[in-house]
XYZ file of C-alpha atoms in Angstrom:
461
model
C -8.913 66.850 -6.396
C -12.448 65.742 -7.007
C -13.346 62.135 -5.632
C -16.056 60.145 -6.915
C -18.181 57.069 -5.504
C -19.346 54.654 -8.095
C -20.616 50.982 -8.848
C -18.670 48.094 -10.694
C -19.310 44.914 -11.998
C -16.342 42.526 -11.577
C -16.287 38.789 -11.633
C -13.352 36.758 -9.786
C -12.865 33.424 -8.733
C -11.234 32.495 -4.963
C -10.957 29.212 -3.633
C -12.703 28.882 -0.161
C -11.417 26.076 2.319
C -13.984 24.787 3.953
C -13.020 23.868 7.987
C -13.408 20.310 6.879
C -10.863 20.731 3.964
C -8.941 22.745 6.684
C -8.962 20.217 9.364
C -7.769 17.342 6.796
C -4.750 19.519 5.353
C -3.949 19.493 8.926
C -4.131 16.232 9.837
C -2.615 15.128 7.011
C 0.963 17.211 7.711
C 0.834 15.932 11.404
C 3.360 13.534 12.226
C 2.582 10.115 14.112
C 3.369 11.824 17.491
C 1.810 15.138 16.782
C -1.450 13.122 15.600
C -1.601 11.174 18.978
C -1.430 14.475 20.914
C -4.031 15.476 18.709
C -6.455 12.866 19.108
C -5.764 12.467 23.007
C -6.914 16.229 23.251
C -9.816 15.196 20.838
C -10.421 12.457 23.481
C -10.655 14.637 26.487
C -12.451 17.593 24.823
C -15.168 15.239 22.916
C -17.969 13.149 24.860
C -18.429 11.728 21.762
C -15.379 9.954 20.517
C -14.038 6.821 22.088
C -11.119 5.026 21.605
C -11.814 0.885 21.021
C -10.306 -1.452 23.686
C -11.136 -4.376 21.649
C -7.868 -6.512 20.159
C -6.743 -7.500 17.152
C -4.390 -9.459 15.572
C -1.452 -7.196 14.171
C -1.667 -7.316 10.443
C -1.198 -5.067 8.099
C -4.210 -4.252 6.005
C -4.800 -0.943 3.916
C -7.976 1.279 4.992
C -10.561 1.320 1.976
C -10.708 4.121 -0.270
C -13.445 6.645 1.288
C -16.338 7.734 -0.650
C -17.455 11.110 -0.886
C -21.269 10.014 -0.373
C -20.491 7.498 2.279
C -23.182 7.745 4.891
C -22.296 9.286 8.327
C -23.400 6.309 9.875
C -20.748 4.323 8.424
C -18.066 6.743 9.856
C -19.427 6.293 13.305
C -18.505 2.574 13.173
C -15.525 2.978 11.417
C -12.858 1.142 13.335
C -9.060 1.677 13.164
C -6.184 -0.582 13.964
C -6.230 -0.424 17.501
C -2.505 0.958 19.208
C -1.312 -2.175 21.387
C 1.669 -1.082 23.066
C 1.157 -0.455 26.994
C 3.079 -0.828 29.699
C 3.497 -4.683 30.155
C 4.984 -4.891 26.403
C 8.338 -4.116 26.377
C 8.616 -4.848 22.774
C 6.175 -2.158 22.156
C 8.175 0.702 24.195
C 11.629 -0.608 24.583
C 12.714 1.698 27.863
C 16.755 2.783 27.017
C 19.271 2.693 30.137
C 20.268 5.907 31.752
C 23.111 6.455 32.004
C 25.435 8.420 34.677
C 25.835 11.837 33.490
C 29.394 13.847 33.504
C 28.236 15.924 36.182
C 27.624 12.296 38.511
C 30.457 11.115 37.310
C 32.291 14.071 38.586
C 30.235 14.454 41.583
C 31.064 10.664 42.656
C 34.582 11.031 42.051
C 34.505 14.463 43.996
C 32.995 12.760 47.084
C 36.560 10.533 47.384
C 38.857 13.363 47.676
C 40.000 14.285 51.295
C 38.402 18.285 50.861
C 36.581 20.855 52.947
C 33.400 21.497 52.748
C 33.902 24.835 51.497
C 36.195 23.673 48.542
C 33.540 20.490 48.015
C 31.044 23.103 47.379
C 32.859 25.176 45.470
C 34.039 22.403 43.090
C 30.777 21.234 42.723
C 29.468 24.542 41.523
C 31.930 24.439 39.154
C 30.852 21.100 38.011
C 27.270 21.989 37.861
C 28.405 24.764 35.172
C 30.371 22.342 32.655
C 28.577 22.385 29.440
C 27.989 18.842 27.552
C 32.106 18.493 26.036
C 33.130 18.930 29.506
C 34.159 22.971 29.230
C 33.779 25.553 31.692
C 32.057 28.082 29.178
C 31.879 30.928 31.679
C 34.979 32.478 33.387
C 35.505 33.019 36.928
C 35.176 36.381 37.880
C 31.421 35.557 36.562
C 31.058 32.923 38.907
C 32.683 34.920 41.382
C 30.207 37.685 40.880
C 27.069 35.302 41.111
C 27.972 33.992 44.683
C 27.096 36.280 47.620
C 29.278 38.880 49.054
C 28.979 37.635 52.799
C 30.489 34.336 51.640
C 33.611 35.988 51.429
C 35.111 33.848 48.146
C 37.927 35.254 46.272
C 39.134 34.121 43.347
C 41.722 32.023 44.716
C 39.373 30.118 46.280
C 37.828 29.133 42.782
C 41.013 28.232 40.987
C 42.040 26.051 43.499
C 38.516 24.407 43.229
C 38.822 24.416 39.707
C 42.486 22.685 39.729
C 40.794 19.831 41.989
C 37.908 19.404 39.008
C 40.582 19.172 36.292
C 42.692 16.634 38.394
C 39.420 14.258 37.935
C 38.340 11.786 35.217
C 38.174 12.099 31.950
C 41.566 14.022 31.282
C 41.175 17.714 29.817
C 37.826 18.049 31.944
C 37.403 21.454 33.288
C 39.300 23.558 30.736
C 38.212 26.692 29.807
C 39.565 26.694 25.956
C 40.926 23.363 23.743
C 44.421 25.086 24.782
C 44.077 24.642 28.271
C 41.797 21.109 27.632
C 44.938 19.647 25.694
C 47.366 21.212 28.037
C 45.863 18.373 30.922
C 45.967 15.436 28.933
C 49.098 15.797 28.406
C 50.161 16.845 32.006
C 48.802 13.811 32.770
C 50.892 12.326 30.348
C 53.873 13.593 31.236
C 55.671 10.519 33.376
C 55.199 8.286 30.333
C 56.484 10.562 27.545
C 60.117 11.522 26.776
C 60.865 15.028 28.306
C 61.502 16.894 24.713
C 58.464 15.150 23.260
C 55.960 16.799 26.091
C 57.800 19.773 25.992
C 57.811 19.804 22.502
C 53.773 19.013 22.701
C 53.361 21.514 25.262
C 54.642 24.231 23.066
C 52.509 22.910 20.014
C 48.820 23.488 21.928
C 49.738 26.481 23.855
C 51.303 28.891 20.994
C 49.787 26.803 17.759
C 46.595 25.228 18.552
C 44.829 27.104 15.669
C 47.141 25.883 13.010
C 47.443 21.958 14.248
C 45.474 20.710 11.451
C 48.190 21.680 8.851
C 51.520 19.975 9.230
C 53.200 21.889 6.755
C 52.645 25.443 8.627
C 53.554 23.711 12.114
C 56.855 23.004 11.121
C 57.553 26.219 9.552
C 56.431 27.770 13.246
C 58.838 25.687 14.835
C 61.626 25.665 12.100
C 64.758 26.733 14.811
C 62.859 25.803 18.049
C 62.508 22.376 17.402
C 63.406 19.369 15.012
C 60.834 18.436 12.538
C 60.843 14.750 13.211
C 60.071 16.081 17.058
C 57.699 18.530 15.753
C 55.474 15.983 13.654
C 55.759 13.086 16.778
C 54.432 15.838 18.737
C 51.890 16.320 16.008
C 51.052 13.064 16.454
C 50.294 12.629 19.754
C 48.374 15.796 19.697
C 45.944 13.888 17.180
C 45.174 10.663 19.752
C 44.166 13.318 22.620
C 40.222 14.341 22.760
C 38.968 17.676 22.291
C 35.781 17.123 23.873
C 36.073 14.712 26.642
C 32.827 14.703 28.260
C 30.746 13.653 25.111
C 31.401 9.927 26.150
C 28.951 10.868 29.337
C 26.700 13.239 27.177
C 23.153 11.739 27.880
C 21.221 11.256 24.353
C 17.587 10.700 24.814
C 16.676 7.857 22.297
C 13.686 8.805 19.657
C 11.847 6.019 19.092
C 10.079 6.233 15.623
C 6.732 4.172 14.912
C 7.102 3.768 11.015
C 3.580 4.659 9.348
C 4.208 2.147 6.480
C 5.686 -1.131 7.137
C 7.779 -3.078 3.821
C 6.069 -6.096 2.808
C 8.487 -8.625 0.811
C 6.257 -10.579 -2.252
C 6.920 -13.115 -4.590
C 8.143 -10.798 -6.832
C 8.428 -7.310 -5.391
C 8.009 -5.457 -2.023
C 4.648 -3.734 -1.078
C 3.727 -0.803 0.854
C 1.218 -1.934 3.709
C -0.384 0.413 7.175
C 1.097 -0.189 10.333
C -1.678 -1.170 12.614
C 0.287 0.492 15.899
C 0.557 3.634 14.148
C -3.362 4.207 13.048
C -5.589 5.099 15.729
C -8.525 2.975 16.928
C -11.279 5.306 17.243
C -15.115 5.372 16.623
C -18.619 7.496 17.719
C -20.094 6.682 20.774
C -23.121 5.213 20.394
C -25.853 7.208 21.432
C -29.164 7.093 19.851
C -30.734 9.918 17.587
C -33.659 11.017 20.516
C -30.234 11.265 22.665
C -28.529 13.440 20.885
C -31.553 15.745 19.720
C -32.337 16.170 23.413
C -29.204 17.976 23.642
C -28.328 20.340 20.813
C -24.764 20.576 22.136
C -23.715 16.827 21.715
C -24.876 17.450 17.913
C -22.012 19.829 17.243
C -19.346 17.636 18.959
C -20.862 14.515 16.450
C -20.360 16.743 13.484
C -16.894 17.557 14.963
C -16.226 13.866 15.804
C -17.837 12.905 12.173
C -15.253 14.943 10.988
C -12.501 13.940 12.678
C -12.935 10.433 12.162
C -13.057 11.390 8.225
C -9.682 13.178 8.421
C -7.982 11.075 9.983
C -8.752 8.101 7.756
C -8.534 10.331 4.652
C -4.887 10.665 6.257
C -3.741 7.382 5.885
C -5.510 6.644 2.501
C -3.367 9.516 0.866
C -0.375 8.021 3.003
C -1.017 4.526 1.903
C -1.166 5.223 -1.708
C 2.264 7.802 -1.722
C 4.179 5.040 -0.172
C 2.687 2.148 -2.328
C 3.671 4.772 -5.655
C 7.134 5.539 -4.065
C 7.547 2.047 -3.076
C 6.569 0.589 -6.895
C 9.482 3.442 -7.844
C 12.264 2.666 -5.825
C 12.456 -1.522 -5.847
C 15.960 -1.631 -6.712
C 16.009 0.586 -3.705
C 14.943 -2.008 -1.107
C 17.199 -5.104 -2.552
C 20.410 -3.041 -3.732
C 20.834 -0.228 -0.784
C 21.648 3.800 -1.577
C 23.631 2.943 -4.635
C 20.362 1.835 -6.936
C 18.101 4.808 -5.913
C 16.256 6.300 -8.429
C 15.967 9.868 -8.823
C 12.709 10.910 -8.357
C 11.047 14.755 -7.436
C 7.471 15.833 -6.042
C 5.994 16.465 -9.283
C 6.797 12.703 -10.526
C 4.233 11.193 -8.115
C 1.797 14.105 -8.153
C 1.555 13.551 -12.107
C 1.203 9.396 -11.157
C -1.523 9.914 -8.528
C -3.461 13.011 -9.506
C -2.694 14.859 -6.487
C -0.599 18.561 -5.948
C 2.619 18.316 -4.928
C 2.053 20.455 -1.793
C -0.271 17.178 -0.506
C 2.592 14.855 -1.686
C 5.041 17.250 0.393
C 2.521 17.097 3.473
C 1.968 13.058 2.978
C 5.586 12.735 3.146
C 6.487 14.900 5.969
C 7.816 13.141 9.098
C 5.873 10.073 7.663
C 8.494 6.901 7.956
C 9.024 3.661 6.355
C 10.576 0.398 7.935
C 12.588 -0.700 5.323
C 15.722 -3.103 4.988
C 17.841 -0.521 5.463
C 16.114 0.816 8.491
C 13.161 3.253 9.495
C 13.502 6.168 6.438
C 11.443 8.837 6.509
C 9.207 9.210 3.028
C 11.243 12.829 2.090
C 14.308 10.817 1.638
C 13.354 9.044 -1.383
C 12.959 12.520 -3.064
C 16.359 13.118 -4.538
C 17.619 15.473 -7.640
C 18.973 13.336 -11.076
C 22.461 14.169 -11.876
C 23.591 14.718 -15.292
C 25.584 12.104 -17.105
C 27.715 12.611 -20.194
C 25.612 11.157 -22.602
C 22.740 13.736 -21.293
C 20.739 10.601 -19.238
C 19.862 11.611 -16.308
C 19.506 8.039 -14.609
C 21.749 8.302 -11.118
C 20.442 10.091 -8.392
C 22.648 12.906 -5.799
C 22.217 10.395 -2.977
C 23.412 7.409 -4.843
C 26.234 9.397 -6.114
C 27.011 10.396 -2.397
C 26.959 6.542 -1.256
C 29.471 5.856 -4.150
C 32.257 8.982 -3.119
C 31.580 6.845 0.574
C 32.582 3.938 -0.859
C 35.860 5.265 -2.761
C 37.055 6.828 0.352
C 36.550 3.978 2.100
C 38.283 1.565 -0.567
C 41.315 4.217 -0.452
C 44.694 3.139 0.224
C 45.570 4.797 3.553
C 48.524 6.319 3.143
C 47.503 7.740 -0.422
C 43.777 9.192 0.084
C 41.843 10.474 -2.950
C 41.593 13.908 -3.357
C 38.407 15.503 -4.539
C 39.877 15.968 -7.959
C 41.027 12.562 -8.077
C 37.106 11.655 -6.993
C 35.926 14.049 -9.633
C 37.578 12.188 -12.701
C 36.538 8.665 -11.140
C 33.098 9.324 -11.214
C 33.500 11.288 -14.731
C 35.010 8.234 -16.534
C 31.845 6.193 -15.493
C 29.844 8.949 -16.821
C 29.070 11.478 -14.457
C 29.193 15.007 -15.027
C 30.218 16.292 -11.353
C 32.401 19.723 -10.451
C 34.703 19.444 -8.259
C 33.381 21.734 -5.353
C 29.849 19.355 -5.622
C 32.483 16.306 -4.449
C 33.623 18.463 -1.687
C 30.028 18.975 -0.606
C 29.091 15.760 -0.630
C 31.859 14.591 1.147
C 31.418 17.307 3.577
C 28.091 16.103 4.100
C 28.621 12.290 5.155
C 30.839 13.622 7.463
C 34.770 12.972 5.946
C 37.490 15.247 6.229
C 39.521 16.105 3.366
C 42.685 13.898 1.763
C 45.352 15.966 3.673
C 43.841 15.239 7.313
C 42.661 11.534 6.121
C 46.481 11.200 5.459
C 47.573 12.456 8.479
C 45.335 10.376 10.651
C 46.215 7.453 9.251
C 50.034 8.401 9.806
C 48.883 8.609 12.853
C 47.105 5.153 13.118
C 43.609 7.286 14.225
């Protein structure tokens, strides 16, 4: 095979980012917390850059519109809503309780037993490995195999530390399965409850835990063994135990969200408007010309601060104007609640403001709203348009969602709606839904289907 070296003429276009086009795609897709890690490196790696201690009142004012020929001089005293939270405001950052964990809970309860110090250790091992529910997700013989030899432990000595942890508060604490973790409540139970209904119970959660959400197979199980009206009181009480009793001591760390765009009410409609204690207060230092040529290396951090300072307002200017466009889109929105949101995609408000839909994705990313109906993050007014039967699409998925909320809640108790029975609701008003798209939704907020709905309320849970 003969190979050959030869010259071509081609012509090609490529788009080239430039690292100033770079650096504001970047910026722009941070989120408020990711942009003040950002600029408090910025601030520690740049001589340069400052950050303004001067006040100012707290009003909401959009940034101008940047021009491409602006001079750099008017970047260097560009100033930006300075962030007034500190440490003496507690409006500003609002510090949550804390609250005693399970394992303190456990640990103070374990200190009032009359125990050796052996089995106080022991149990509190055991209580060091309960996950968040309040389960012991590892078995014995793997503690047993973690504590040294010379110790001389056995694994009698662990279950009856483990029997003094599941004789503590909450009930069903300890348990190794939902078996066992129902099993305790109800041993705890047992002085209060008639002798065939805990035995009854008993039987129910140690050979049939995996069926106890259907009724219907329960009492075929225990067609012979027991009677059915004992079988579905057992049911019953089943349903008012917990499953998980230590999430009422699981420890959620509140996330505090500063809302980039703050809701402005008008005389006639709501406006979009910058939250001054989410945009930075920075400028240049001011150093004069002579200064800086002295030393070559502060020029390159002013270029870098230049640019910085240009990003970071080009930020909020594309931020600004996506919320005002979503904002003039969605009024019914703000004054009606889920039910009167519009549907509206990426490519509506790219068309509207001339920009791609990938900067509309970025401008919208962890960006957030205070609204009447709380802080919303910008992504959540994106929502598809479902069909209706006259082929106008004019109702969006989410406000379809709120209404399927609303019929379950308006149900009669003891005669839920099923998902077919949802389905032909919302198609007499119009709506061309399938059946399985109900049971997603409804999946989705978080309800159970019409058969356990039923049952709970039977069982006035």
């Amino acid at each position: 095979m003969l190979t050959r070296q030869s010259l071509d003429l081609r012509q090609q276009q490529t788009l080239v980012l430039t690292p100033q086009l770079q650096q504001s795609i970047k910026v722009l897709q941070l989120s408020g917390a990711e942009l003040e890690q950002e600029l408090a490196q910025a601030l520690l790696d740049n001589p340069l850059l400052e950050r303004l201690d001067v006040q100012m009142d707290v009003a909401a004012e959009p940034l101008p519109e940047a021009a491409s020929g602006e001079a750099e001089s008017s970047w260097a005293s560009l100033e930006f809503p300075k962030h007034q939270g500190d440490s003496h405001d507690p409006d500003w950052s609002p510090e949550s309780a804390i609250d005693q964990d399970l394992a303190a809970y456990l640990s103070e309860q374990l200190g009032l037993l009359r125990l050796s110090d052996r089995d106080r250790v022991l149990a509190q091992l055991l209580i060091d490995e309960l996950d968040d529910n309040g389960y012991l997700p590892v078995s014995l013989d793997e503690v047993l195999a973690c504590l040294p030899a010379e110790l001389d432990i056995d694994e009698s000595d662990l279950r009856c530390a483990l029997a003094q942890v599941q004789s503590l508060d909450p009930a069903g604490v300890g348990a190794r399965d939902l078996a066992e973790c129902l099993s305790l409540q109800l041993m705890q139970q047992a002085q209060q409850l008639e002798p065939a209904l805990f035995d009854c119970a008993r039987y129910l959660v140690r050979e049939h835990v995996g069926v106890l959400a259907s009724p219907s197979q329960l009492r075929q199980r225990c067609a012979g063994l027991y009677p059915a009206e004992l079988v579905e009181r057992a049911h019953h009480l089943i349903l008012k135990l917990d499953p998980k009793p230590g999430r009422a001591w699981t420890q959620n760390v509140s996330a505090y969200v500063v809302p980039d765009v703050l809701l402005i009410r008008g005389k006639d409609s709501w406006q979009a408007a910058l939250n001054p204690l989410a945009v930075p207060r920075l400028q240049l230092v001011n150093l004069h010309d002579y200064e800086i040529e002295a030393h070559p290396a502060l020029l390159a951090e002013r270029q870098k601060a230049t640019g910085l300072l240009r990003s970071v307002n080009s930020r909020f200017v594309t931020i600004l104007r996506v919320a005002q466009a979503i904002v003039q889109m969605q009024q019914d929105f703000f004054t009606q609640g889920v039910s009167a949101l519009k549907p509206m995609q990426l490519a509506d408000l790219a068309a509207e403001l001339d920009l791609h839909e990938s900067t509309i994705s970025r401008a919208t990313r962890q960006k957030y709203m205070q609204t009447p109906h709380g802080v919303m993050e910008l992504k959540q007014f994106f929502t598809v348009a479902l069909a209706s039967v006259d082929g106008k699409a004019d109702m969006s998925a989410a406000s379809v969602r709120a209404q399927i909320v609303q019929m379950i809640r308006d149900e009669p108790p003891a005669k839920p709606l099923s998902d077919q029975q949802i389905t032909d609701l919302l198609q007499a008003q119009g709506l061309t839904l399938a059946r399985r798209t109900v049971a997603k939704y409804r999946e989705a907020e978080g309800l159970a289907p019409a058969s356990q709905r039923k049952m709970r309320a039977a069982a006035g849970i």
